[in-house]
Structures are given as C-alpha cells and as structure tokens.
XYZ file of C-alpha atoms in Angstrom:
295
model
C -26.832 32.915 20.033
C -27.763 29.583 18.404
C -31.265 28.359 19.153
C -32.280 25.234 20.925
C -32.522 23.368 18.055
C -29.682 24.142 16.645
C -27.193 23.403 19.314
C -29.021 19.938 19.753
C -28.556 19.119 16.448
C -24.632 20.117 16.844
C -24.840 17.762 20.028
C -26.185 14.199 18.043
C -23.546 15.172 15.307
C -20.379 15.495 17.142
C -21.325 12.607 19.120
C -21.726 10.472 16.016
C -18.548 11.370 14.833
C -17.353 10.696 18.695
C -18.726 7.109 18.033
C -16.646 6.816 14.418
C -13.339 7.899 15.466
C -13.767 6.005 18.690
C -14.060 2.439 16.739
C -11.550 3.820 14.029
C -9.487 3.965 16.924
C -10.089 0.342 18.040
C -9.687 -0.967 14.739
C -6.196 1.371 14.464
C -5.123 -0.783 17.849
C -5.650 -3.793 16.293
C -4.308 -3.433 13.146
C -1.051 -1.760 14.703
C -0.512 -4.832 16.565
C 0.246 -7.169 13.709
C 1.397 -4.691 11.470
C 3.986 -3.863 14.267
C 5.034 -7.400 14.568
C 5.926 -7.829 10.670
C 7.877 -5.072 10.693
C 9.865 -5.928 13.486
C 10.437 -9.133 12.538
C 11.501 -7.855 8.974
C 14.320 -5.734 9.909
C 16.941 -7.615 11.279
C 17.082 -9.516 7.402
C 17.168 -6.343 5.665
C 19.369 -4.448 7.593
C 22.085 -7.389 6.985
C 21.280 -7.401 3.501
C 21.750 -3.971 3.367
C 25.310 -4.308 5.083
C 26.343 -7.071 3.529
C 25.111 -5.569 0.017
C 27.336 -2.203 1.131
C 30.730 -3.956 1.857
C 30.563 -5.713 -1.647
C 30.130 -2.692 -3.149
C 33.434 -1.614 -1.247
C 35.515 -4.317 -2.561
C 34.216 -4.983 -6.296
C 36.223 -3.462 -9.026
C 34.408 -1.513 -11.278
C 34.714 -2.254 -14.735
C 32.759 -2.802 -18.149
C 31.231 -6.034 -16.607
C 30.700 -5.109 -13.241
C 26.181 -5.493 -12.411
C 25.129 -1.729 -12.808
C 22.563 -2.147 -10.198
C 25.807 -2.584 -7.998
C 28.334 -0.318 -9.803
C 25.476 2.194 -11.123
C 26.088 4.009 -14.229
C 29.003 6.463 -13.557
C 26.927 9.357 -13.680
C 24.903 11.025 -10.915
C 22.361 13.290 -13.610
C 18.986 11.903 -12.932
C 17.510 10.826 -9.764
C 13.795 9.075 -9.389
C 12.598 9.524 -5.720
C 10.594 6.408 -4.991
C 7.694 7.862 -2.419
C 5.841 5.301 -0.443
C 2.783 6.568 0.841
C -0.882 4.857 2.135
C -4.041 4.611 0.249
C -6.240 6.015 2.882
C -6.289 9.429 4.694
C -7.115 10.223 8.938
C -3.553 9.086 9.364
C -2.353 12.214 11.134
C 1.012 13.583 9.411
C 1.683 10.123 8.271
C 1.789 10.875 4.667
C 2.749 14.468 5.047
C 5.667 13.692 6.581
C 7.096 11.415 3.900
C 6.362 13.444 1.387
C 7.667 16.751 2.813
C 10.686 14.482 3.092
C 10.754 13.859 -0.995
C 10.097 17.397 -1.480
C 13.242 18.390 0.270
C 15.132 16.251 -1.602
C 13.736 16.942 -4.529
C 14.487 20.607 -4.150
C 18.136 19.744 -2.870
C 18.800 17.920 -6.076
C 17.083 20.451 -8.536
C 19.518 23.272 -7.020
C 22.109 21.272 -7.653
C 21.081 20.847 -11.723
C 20.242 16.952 -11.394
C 16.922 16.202 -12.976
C 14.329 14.281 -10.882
C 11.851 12.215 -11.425
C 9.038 11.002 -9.008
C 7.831 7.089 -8.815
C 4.615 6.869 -5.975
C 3.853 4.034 -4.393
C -0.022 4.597 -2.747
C -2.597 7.280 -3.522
C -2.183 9.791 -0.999
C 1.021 11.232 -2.000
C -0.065 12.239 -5.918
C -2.353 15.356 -5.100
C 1.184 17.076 -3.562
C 3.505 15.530 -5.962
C 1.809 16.295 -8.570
C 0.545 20.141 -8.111
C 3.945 21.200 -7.427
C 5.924 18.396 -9.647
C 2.987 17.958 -12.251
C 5.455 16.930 -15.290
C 8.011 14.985 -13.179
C 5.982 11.762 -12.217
C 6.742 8.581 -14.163
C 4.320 6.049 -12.733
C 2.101 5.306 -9.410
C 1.649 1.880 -8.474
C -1.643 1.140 -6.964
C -1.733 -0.225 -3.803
C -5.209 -0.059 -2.950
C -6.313 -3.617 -4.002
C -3.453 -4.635 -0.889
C -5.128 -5.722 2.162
C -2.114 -7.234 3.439
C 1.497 -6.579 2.566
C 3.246 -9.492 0.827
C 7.234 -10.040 -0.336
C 5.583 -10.374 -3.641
C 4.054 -6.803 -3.866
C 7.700 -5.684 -2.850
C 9.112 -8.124 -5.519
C 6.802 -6.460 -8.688
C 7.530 -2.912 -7.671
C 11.622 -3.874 -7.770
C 11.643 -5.326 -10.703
C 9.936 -2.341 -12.668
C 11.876 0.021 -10.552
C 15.089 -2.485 -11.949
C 13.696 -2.274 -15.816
C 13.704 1.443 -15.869
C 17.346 1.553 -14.362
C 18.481 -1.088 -17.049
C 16.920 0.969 -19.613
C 18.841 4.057 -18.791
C 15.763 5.883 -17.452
C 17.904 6.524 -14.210
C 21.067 6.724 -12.586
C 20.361 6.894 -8.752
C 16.841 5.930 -6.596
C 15.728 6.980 -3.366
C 13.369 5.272 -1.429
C 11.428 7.801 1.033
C 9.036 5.918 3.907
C 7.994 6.185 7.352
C 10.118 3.837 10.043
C 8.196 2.600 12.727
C 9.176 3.522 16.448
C 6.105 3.907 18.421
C 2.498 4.764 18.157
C 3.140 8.934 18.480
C 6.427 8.650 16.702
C 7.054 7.340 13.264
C 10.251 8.593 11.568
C 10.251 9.928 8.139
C 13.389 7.738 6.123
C 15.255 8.931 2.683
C 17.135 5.502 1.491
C 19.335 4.983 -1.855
C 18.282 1.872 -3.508
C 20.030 2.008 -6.565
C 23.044 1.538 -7.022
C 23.880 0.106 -3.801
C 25.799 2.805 -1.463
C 29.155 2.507 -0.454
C 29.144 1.997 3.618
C 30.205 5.285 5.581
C 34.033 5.480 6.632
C 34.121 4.126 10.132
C 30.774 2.504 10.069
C 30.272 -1.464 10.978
C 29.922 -2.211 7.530
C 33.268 -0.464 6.252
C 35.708 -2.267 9.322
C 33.905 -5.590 7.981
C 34.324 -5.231 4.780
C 38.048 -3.252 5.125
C 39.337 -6.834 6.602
C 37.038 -9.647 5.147
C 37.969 -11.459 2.321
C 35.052 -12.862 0.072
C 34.629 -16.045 -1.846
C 32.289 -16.318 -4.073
C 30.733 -20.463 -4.957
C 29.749 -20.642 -7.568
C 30.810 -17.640 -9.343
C 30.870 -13.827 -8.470
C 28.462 -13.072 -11.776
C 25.860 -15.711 -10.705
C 25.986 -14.517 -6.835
C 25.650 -10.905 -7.598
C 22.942 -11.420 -10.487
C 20.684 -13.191 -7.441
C 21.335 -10.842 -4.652
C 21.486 -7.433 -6.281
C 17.720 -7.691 -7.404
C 16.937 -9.398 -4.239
C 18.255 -6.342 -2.193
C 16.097 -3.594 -3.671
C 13.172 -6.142 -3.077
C 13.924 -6.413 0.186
C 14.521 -2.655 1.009
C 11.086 -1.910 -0.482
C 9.435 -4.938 1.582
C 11.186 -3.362 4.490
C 9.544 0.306 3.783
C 6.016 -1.370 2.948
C 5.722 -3.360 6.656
C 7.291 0.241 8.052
C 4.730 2.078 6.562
C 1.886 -0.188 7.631
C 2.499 -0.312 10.855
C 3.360 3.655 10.909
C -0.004 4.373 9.478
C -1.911 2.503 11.925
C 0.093 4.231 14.680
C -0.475 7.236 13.682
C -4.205 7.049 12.736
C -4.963 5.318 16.128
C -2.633 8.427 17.764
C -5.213 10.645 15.609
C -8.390 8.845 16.333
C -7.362 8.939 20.076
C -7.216 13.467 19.830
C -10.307 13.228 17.608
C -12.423 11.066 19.992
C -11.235 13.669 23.276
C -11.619 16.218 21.141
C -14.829 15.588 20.621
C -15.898 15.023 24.105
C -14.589 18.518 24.988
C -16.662 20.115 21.890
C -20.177 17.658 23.464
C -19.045 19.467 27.086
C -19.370 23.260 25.685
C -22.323 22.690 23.364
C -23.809 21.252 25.923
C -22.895 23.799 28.815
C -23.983 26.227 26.021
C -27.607 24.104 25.287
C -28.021 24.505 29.194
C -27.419 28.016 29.542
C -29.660 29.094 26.172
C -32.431 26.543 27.355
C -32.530 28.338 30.903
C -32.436 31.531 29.685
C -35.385 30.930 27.687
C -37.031 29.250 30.777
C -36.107 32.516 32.731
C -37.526 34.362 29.739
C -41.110 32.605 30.261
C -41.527 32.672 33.671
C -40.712 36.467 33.710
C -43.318 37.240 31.021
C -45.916 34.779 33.096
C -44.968 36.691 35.704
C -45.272 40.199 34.305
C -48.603 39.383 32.664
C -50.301 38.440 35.970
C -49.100 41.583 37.636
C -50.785 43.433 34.877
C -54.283 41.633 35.314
C-alpha cells in the first residue's frame, strides 16, 4: 500500500495534468471553430473543380500533345503517396488514421509489383513511414513554421509535387488526409491527384460530361495549362483546411476523455488517500489505547 505521501503527491500531479488537458481542450474548441468554417467554405470550389477537371479528362483525346498532368504518362509503374499529416501530437487517432490509410495502400500497390514512393506533408507521420518504408521517402515538407493555412502553402507543395511528375519521377499521386465531419468523427480520405481520374460510369460527373459539349476561348492548350496546375493546388488546399479542422476535433474529443479521465483517477487516489490515512489513524489510537491498558 502506498504511503500518505505518496498518494498525495499522485493527487497534485494528476490534477495538474487535469488543469492542462482541460485548457488544451478550450483552446481545441476554439481553434475547431474557425478551422471548421474554412473548410467548409472550401469544399464546394474544389469539389467542382474536381468534377469539372474529371469530365475533361473524359472527352480529351490523348495524344503526343495532350498536358500529362491530364493525360498522365501511359504507364501505371510508380506511385508517390502524398501523406498529409499535423505537426503536433495529443490529437487522438488523427494522424494514425491517415497514415494506416497510406500504409494500406502502399501494401496494395507493392503486391501488385508497382514501386512506391512516399512524399509527407507534417512531422508526425515520418517516425511510421519511415521505420517500416525507411528507403521509400522522397521529401517532407515542413509545415511547422504554418500557423495558419494559406492557398499559397497549397500552391508551393503542387508545384514541387508537379516538377517531380514532369521530370518522370512519377506516374500516378495519391493524396491521403483526414475529411472533416464532426468533432468525434473525422474520415480518413485516399485521393488521386495526378493525372486527373476519369469520373466513375454513372456518376454526376460522367452524365455531364457524356452530353456536354466544351468550348474552349481562347484555346484548349492555354485553358488546360492554367487549370491543370490549379487543380492539384486546390485538392491539396482542400486536404490542408480538412486536416486542420480534423486535428482540432479530434484533440478537443481527446482532451475532453483525458480531462474525465482524470477526474475518475483524483476520485480513487483520493478514496484510496482516505482509507490509508484512516487506517493509520485507527492504527494510533489502538496503540494509545493498548499502551494505557498496560500502565
């Protein structure tokens, strides 16, 4: 049995941690708030983008001067798996999640014969990624100098992602992230990037494209050379605002367990101080009282 001492010791410290994941918590709740906004407000212009982006790809002829980052390269060998995790941990199974998601994939592919290769956006994803993928990572962008996400941040990571593809370092990219729903639930999404898909038979996108007829002012080249680079900027902005707003879901969702979790661990250490300190009290008064029966 722990003395006294001991056990009040155990008290002050869980309650100081009580106090940190309380106002971790708070400052979760806030955060969420406006991260939750942005990414609302951000999907409705990707997700056209995306659809739009899809029923060109339908419709364009492939040929020697078709954009790659539309018509890819014609093979499928080598895949990079573009994993967008946070910078900071006590996020619940925030990160987990989305990278258990790349490692499925990544084994998927690799049974298959494909070779893949591993691009990480954020910190928190390497230590994984790396002990069980340690030769297959080609860069990690750092995101911790980010207090806020901007289009721009999505805009630099496209363009390198774009650079490698020109440069034959590639032929198809995922993009793996966490889609916001709701404080406890935040989704774990696999998304191909590069070259754009072709929209699913019998999906909006396909019965658009199947009877739309598209004019392009002022030329299909000059269009496509805009708008292609634009889209995988805009899929990655998408997945950044997603992911912020995820993570501060799911570390207030985690703060919240930790803070009752630590009231029920202050309730049986001190149920436990009570009991050992009356014990000894009973202890005492039994030796008081045996010592005056012996005078």
């Amino acid at each position: 049995m722990a003395s006294l001492k001991a056990l009040k010791g155990r008290i002050v410290s869980v309650k100081s941690t009580q106090k940190i994941t309380k106002a971790m918590k708070m400052v979760a709740a806030a955060k969420l708030r406006r991260a939750q906004t942005a990414a609302e407000a951000g999907r409705p212009y990707a997700t056209r983008l995306e659809t739009v982006m899809a029923s060109l790809a339908s419709r364009v002829t492939v040929g020697p001067e078709s954009p790659r980052l539309l018509a890819g390269t014609g093979k499928d060998d080598i895949h990079l798996l573009v994993v967008a995790t946070s910078d900071r941990g006590l996020a619940g199974a925030f990160n987990s999640n989305i990278v258990r998601a790349a490692r499925k994939r990544a084994d998927e592919l690799m049974r298959q014969g494909k070779t893949v290769h591993f691009y990480l956006i954020g910190r928190k994803g390497r230590a994984v990624i790396a002990r069980l993928f340690p030769k297959q990572i080609v860069h990690q962008y750092d995101t911790s100098a980010i207090k806020q996400v901007s289009f721009a941040d999505a805009q630099a990571i496209a363009e390198d992602i774009a650079e490698r593809f020109q440069g034959g370092a590639f032929d198809v990219a995922h993009l793996f992230y966490a889609r916001f729903q709701s404080a406890l639930v935040q989704e774990p999404v696999a998304q191909q990037i590069i070259p754009v898909p072709m929209p699913e038979a019998g999906s909006a996108g396909d019965q658009a494209g199947a009877s739309a007829a598209v004019e392009y002012e002022p030329d299909e080249e000059e269009i496509l050379a805009e708008l292609l680079p634009r889209n995988v900027a805009v899929q990655i902005f998408r997945a950044l605002l997603e992911n912020a707003a995820s993570e501060q879901g799911s570390r207030m969702t985690a703060m919240d367990n930790a803070t009752r979790n630590a009231g029920d661990m202050i309730n049986r250490l001190s149920i436990e101080y009570n009991r050992t300190r009356q014990a000894a009290i009973t202890t005492e008064l039994v030796e008081i009282i045996s010592g005056a029966e012996a005078l």
